[in-house]
PDB file of C-alpha atoms in Angstrom:
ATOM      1  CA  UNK A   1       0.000   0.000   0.000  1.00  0.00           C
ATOM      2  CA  UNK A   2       3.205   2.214   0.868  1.00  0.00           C
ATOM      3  CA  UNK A   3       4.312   1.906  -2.686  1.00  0.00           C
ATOM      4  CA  UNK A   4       1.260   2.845  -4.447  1.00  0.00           C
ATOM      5  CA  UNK A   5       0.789   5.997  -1.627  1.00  0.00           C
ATOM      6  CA  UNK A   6       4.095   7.042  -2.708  1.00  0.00           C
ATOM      7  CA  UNK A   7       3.423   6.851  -6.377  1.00  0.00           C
ATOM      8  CA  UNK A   8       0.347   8.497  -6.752  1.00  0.00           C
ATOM      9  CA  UNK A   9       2.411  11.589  -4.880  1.00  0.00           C
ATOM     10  CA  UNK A  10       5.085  11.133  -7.210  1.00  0.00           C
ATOM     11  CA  UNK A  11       2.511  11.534  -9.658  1.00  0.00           C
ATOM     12  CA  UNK A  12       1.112  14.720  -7.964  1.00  0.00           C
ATOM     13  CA  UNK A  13       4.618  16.321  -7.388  1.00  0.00           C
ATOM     14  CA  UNK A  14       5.704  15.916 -10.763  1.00  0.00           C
ATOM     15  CA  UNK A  15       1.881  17.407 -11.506  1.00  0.00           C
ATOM     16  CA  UNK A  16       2.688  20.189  -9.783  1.00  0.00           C
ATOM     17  CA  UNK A  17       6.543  20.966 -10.747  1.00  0.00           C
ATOM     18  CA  UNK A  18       5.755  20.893 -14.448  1.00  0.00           C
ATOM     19  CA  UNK A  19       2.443  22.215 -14.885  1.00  0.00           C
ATOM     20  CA  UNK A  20       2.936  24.895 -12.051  1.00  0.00           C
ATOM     21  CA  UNK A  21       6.383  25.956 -13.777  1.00  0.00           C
ATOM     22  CA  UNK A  22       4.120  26.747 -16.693  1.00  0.00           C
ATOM     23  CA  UNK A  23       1.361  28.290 -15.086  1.00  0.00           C
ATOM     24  CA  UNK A  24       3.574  30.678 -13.487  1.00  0.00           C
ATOM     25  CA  UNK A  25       4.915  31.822 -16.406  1.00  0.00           C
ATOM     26  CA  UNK A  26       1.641  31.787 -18.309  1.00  0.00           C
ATOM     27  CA  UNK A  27      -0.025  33.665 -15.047  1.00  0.00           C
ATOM     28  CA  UNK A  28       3.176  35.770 -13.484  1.00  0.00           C
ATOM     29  CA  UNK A  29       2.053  37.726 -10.671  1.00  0.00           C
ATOM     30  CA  UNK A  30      -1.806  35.976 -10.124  1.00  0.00           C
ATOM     31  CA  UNK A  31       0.096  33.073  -9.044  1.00  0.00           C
ATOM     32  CA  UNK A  32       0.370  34.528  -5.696  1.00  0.00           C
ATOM     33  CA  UNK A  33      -3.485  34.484  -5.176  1.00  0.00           C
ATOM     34  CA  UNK A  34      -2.647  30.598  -6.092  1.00  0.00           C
ATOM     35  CA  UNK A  35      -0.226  30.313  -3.241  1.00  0.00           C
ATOM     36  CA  UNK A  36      -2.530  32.720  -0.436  1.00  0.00           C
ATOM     37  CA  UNK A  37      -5.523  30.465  -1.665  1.00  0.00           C
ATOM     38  CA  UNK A  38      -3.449  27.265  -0.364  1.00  0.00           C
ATOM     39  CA  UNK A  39      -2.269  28.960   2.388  1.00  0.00           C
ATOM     40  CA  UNK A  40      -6.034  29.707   3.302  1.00  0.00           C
ATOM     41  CA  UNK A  41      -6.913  26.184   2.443  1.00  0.00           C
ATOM     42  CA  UNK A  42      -4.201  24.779   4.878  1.00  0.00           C
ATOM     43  CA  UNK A  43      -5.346  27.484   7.920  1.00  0.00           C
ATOM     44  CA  UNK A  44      -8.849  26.442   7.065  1.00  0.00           C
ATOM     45  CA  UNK A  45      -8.161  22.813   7.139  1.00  0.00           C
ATOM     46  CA  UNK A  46      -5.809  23.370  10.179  1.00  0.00           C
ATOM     47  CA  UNK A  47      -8.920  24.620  11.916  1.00  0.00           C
ATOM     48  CA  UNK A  48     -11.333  22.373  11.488  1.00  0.00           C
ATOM     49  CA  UNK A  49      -8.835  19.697  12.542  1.00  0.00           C
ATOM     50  CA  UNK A  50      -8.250  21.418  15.961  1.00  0.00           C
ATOM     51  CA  UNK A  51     -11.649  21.916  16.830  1.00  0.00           C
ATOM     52  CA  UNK A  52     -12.844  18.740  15.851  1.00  0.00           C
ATOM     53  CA  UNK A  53     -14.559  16.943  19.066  1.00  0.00           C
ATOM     54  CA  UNK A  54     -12.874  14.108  20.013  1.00  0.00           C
ATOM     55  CA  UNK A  55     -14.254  10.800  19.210  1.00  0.00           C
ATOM     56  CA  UNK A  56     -13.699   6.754  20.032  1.00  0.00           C
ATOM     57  CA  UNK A  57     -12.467   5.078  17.448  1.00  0.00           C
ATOM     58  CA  UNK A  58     -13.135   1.201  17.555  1.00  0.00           C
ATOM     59  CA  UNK A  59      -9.852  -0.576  15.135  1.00  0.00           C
ATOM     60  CA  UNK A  60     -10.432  -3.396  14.401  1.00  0.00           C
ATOM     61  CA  UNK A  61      -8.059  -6.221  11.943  1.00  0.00           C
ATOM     62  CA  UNK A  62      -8.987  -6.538   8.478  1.00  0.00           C
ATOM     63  CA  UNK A  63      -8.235  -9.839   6.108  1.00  0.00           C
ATOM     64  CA  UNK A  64      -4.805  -9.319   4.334  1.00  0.00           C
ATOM     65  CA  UNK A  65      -4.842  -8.379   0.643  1.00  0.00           C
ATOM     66  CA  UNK A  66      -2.547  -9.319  -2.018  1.00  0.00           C
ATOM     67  CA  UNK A  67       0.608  -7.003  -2.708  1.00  0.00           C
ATOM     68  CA  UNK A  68      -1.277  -6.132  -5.837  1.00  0.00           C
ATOM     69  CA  UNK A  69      -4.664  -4.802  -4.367  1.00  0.00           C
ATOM     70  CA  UNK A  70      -2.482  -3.313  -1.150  1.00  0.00           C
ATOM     71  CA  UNK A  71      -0.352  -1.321  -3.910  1.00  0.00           C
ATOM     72  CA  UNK A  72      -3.616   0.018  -6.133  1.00  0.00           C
ATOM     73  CA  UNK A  73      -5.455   0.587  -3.158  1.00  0.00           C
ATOM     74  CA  UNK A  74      -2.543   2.497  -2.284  1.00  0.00           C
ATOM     75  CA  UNK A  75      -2.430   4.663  -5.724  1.00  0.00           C
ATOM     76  CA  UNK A  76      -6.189   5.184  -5.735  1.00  0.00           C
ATOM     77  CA  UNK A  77      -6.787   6.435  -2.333  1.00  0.00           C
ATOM     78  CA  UNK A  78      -3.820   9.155  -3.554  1.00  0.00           C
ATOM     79  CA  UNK A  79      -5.105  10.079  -6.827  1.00  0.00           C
ATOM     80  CA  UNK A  80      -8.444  10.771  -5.344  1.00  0.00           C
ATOM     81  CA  UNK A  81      -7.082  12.667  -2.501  1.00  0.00           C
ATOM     82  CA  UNK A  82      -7.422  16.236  -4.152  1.00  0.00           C
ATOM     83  CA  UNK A  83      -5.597  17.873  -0.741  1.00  0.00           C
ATOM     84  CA  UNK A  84      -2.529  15.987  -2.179  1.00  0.00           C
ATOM     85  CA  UNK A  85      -2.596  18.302  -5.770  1.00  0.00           C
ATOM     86  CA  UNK A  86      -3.286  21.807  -3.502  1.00  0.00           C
ATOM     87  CA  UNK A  87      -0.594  20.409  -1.040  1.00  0.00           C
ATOM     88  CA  UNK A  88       2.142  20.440  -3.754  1.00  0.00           C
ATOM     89  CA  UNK A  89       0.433  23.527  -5.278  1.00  0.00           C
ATOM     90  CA  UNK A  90       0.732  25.294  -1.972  1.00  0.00           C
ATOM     91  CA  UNK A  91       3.607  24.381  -0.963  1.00  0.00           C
ATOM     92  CA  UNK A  92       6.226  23.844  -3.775  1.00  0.00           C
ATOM     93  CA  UNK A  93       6.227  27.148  -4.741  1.00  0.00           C
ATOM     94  CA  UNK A  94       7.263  28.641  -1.819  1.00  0.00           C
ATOM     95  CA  UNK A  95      10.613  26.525  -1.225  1.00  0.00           C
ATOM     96  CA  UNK A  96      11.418  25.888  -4.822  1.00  0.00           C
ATOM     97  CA  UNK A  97      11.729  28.533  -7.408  1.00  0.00           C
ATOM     98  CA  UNK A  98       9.583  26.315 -10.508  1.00  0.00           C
ATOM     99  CA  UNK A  99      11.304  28.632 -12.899  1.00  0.00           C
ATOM    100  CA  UNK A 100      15.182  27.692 -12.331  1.00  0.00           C
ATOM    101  CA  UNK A 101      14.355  23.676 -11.914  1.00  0.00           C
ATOM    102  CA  UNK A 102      16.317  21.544 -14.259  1.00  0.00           C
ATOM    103  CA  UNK A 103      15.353  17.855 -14.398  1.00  0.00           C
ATOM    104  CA  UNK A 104      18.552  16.904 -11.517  1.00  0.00           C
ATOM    105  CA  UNK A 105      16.596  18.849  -9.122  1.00  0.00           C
ATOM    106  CA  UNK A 106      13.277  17.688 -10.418  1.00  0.00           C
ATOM    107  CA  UNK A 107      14.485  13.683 -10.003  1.00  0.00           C
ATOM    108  CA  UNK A 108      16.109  14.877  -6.340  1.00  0.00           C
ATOM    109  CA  UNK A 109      12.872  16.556  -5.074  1.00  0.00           C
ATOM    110  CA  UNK A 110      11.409  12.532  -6.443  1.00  0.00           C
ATOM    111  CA  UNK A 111      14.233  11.277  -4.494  1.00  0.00           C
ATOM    112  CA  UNK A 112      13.465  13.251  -1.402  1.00  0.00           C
ATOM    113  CA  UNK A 113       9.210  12.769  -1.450  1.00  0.00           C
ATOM    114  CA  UNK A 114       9.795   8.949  -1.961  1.00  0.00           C
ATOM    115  CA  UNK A 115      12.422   8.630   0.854  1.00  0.00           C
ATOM    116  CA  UNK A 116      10.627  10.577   3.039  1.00  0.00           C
ATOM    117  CA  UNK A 117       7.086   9.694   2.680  1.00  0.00           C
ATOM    118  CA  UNK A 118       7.758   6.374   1.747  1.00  0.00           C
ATOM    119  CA  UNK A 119       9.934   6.013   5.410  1.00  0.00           C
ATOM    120  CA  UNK A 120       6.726   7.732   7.409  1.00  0.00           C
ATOM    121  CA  UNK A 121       4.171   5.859   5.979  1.00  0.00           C
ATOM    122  CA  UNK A 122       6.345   2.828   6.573  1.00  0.00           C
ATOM    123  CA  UNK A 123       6.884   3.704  10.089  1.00  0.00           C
ATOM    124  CA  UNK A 124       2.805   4.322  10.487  1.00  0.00           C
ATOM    125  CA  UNK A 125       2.456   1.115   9.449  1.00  0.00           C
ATOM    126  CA  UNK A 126       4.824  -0.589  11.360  1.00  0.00           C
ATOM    127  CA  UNK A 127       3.740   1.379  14.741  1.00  0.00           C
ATOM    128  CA  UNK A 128       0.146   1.235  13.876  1.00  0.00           C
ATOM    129  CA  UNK A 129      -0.783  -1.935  15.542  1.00  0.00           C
ATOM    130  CA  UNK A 130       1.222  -1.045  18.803  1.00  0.00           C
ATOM    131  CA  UNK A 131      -0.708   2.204  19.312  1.00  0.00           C
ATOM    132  CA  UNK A 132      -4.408   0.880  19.182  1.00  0.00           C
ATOM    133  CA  UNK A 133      -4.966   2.200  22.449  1.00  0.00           C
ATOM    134  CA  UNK A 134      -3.840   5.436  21.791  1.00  0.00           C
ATOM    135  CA  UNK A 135      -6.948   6.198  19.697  1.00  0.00           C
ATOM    136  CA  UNK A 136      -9.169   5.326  22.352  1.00  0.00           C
ATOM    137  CA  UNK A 137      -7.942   7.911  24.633  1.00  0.00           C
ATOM    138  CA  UNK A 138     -10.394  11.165  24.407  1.00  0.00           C
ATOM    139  CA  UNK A 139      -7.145  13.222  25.818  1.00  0.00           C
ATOM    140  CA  UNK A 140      -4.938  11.777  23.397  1.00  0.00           C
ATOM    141  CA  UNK A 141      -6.874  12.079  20.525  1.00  0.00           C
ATOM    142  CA  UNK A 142      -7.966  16.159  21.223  1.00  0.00           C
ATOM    143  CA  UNK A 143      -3.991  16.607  21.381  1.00  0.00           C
ATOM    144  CA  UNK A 144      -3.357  14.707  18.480  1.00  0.00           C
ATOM    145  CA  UNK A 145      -5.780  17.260  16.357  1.00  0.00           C
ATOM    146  CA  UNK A 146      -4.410  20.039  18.260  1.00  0.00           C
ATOM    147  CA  UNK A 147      -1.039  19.243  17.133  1.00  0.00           C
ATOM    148  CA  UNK A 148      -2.113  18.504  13.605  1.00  0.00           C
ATOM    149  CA  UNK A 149      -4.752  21.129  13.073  1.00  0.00           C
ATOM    150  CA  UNK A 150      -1.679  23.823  14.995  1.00  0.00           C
ATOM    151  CA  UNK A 151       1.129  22.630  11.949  1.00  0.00           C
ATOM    152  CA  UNK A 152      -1.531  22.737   9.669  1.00  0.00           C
ATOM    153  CA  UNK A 153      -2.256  26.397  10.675  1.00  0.00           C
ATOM    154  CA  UNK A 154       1.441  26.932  10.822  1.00  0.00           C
ATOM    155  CA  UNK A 155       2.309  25.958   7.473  1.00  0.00           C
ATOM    156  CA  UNK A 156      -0.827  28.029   5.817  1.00  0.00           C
ATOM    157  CA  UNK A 157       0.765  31.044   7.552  1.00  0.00           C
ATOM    158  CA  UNK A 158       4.640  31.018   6.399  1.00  0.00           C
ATOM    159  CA  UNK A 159       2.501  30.105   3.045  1.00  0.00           C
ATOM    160  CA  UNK A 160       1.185  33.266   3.463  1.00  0.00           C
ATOM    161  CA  UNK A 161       3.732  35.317   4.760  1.00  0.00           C
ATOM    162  CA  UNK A 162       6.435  33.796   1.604  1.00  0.00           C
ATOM    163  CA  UNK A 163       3.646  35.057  -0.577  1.00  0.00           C
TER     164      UNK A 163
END
């Protein structure tokens, strides 16, 4: 399932690099209602993830899948994820300058998204069945989307700010 996550972001990032490089230079200046609209979205988002009332979650095992269904199940929960897309639209822009990208940083910034997504989501899984209890805890869980929704929040700012 890791795999396919990771390549339907691939798929997004690479989206993003070449099609936003263009529609910078096709658009110029209104690309920076682009980037404060996904800096809104991510405040927004933040938000509602912070107030959100706490809730018990029941987890409970599912029947293995083959390494074939894991993996598309993997790519098709990404591809229809449209937060991925605004994500990359958000936030490439403000660290890399889409104009001056040759390919070697293009296949890096691939390099760097599969490493390090493919190494969290790897690390979710593998801690995932250890920390059942941990989504059972009202106190636990209100921190958890007050941590989430305060990064989200966080990141829609410098967003902003780098505008």
């Amino acid at each position: 399932m890791v795999a396919g996550i990771v390549l339907g972001d691939l798929v997004f990032l690479l989206l993003a690099i070449y099609g936003l490089s263009t529609m910078a230079e096709i658009l110029g200046e209104f690309f920076v209602v682009v980037k404060y609209l996904g800096g809104v979205y991510l405040i927004w988002m933040g938000y509602k993830i912070w107030i959100e009332r706490s809730k018990n979650i029941n987890l409970e095992g599912v029947a293995e899948l083959s390494w074939k269904s894991n993996f598309f199940s993997g790519l098709a929960i990404t591809l229809g994820n449209p937060k991925v897309i605004l994500f990359y639209l958000g936030f490439l822009p403000t660290f890399v300058n889409l104009r001056a990208l040759s390919k070697f940083d293009a296949l890096i910034l691939v390099l760097v998204v599969s490493i390090v997504l493919g190494g969290v989501m790897l690390t979710y899984a593998y801690f995932g069945a250890s920390v059942k209890r941990l989504f059972k805890d009202e106190k636990i869980n209100r921190r958890k989307n007050c941590i989430a929704g305060g990064a989200m929040m966080t990141i829609g700012t410098v967003l902003i700010i780098k505008a």
